């Protein structure tokens, strides 16, 4: 994870590619689809707008309702409605 960090000693970083890359190509990495809690615990940062291209979110709020865990997610109704119905049916 050095692509977006400046080395402490000011030296260059050498990356070796498995195939030819176009001149000027900027390498990038992905952390995968993770919520802010996972990003903070694993990598030490969070994203202000942590939303997937389809509008869904990997940020989850876990609530306990009468001993049952319900995971509530931010995002479109299709991602949140079922968990909300489950939580409300347990009340």
CSV table of C-alpha atoms in Angstrom, one decimal:
chain,number,residue,atom,x,y,z
A,1,UNK,CA,0.0,0.0,0.0
A,2,UNK,CA,2.6,2.5,-1.1
A,3,UNK,CA,1.0,3.8,-4.2
A,4,UNK,CA,-0.5,6.9,-2.5
A,5,UNK,CA,2.2,7.4,0.1
A,6,UNK,CA,5.5,9.3,0.1
A,7,UNK,CA,8.4,7.2,1.3
A,8,UNK,CA,10.0,8.5,4.5
A,9,UNK,CA,13.5,8.5,3.1
A,10,UNK,CA,12.6,10.2,-0.2
A,11,UNK,CA,13.7,7.2,-2.3
A,12,UNK,CA,11.8,5.9,-5.3
A,13,UNK,CA,9.5,2.9,-5.3
A,14,UNK,CA,9.9,0.3,-8.1
A,15,UNK,CA,6.8,-1.6,-9.1
A,16,UNK,CA,7.2,-4.6,-11.5
A,17,UNK,CA,4.2,-5.3,-13.8
A,18,UNK,CA,3.4,-8.8,-15.2
A,19,UNK,CA,2.6,-7.1,-18.6
A,20,UNK,CA,3.4,-3.9,-20.5
A,21,UNK,CA,1.7,-0.8,-19.3
A,22,UNK,CA,1.1,2.4,-21.3
A,23,UNK,CA,3.5,5.3,-20.7
A,24,UNK,CA,2.2,7.5,-17.9
A,25,UNK,CA,0.0,4.8,-16.4
A,26,UNK,CA,-0.7,5.4,-12.7
A,27,UNK,CA,-1.1,2.2,-10.8
A,28,UNK,CA,-3.9,1.9,-8.4
A,29,UNK,CA,-5.2,-0.4,-5.7
A,30,UNK,CA,-8.6,-1.3,-4.3
A,31,UNK,CA,-9.5,-2.3,-0.7
A,32,UNK,CA,-12.7,-4.0,-1.9
A,33,UNK,CA,-16.2,-3.3,-0.8
A,34,UNK,CA,-15.8,-2.5,2.9
A,35,UNK,CA,-17.7,-0.3,5.3
A,36,UNK,CA,-16.0,2.5,7.2
A,37,UNK,CA,-15.7,0.4,10.4
A,38,UNK,CA,-13.7,-2.2,8.5
A,39,UNK,CA,-11.6,0.4,6.7
A,40,UNK,CA,-10.8,2.2,10.0
A,41,UNK,CA,-9.9,-1.0,11.9
A,42,UNK,CA,-7.9,-2.6,9.0
A,43,UNK,CA,-6.3,0.4,7.2
A,44,UNK,CA,-6.7,3.4,9.5
A,45,UNK,CA,-9.0,5.6,7.4
A,46,UNK,CA,-12.6,6.1,6.5
A,47,UNK,CA,-14.4,7.6,3.4
A,48,UNK,CA,-16.8,10.4,3.7
A,49,UNK,CA,-18.9,9.2,0.7
A,50,UNK,CA,-18.5,5.4,1.0
A,51,UNK,CA,-21.1,4.4,-1.5
A,52,UNK,CA,-21.0,1.7,-4.3
A,53,UNK,CA,-21.8,2.6,-7.9
A,54,UNK,CA,-25.3,1.1,-7.5
A,55,UNK,CA,-26.0,3.4,-4.6
A,56,UNK,CA,-25.6,0.7,-1.9
A,57,UNK,CA,-23.4,1.1,1.1
A,58,UNK,CA,-21.2,-1.3,3.0
A,59,UNK,CA,-21.7,0.7,6.2
A,60,UNK,CA,-23.8,-1.5,8.5
A,61,UNK,CA,-25.4,-0.7,11.8
A,62,UNK,CA,-25.9,-3.8,13.9
A,63,UNK,CA,-28.8,-3.6,16.3
A,64,UNK,CA,-30.1,-6.2,18.8
A,65,UNK,CA,-33.8,-6.6,19.1
A,66,UNK,CA,-35.0,-9.1,21.7
A,67,UNK,CA,-31.8,-11.1,21.3
A,68,UNK,CA,-31.8,-11.1,17.5
A,69,UNK,CA,-29.2,-9.2,15.5
A,70,UNK,CA,-30.4,-7.1,12.6
A,71,UNK,CA,-27.9,-5.5,10.1
A,72,UNK,CA,-29.2,-2.2,8.9
A,73,UNK,CA,-27.5,-0.7,5.8
A,74,UNK,CA,-27.6,2.7,4.2
A,75,UNK,CA,-28.7,2.6,0.6
A,76,UNK,CA,-31.6,1.8,-1.7
A,77,UNK,CA,-34.8,0.4,-0.3
A,78,UNK,CA,-34.0,-3.1,-1.7
A,79,UNK,CA,-30.9,-3.2,0.5
A,80,UNK,CA,-32.5,-1.9,3.7
A,81,UNK,CA,-36.2,-2.8,3.7
A,82,UNK,CA,-35.9,-6.5,4.6
A,83,UNK,CA,-33.7,-5.9,7.6
A,84,UNK,CA,-36.0,-3.1,8.8
A,85,UNK,CA,-39.0,-5.3,8.5
A,86,UNK,CA,-37.2,-8.0,10.5
A,87,UNK,CA,-36.3,-5.6,13.2
A,88,UNK,CA,-39.8,-4.2,13.5
A,89,UNK,CA,-41.4,-7.7,13.6
A,90,UNK,CA,-39.3,-8.5,16.6
A,91,UNK,CA,-40.5,-5.5,18.7
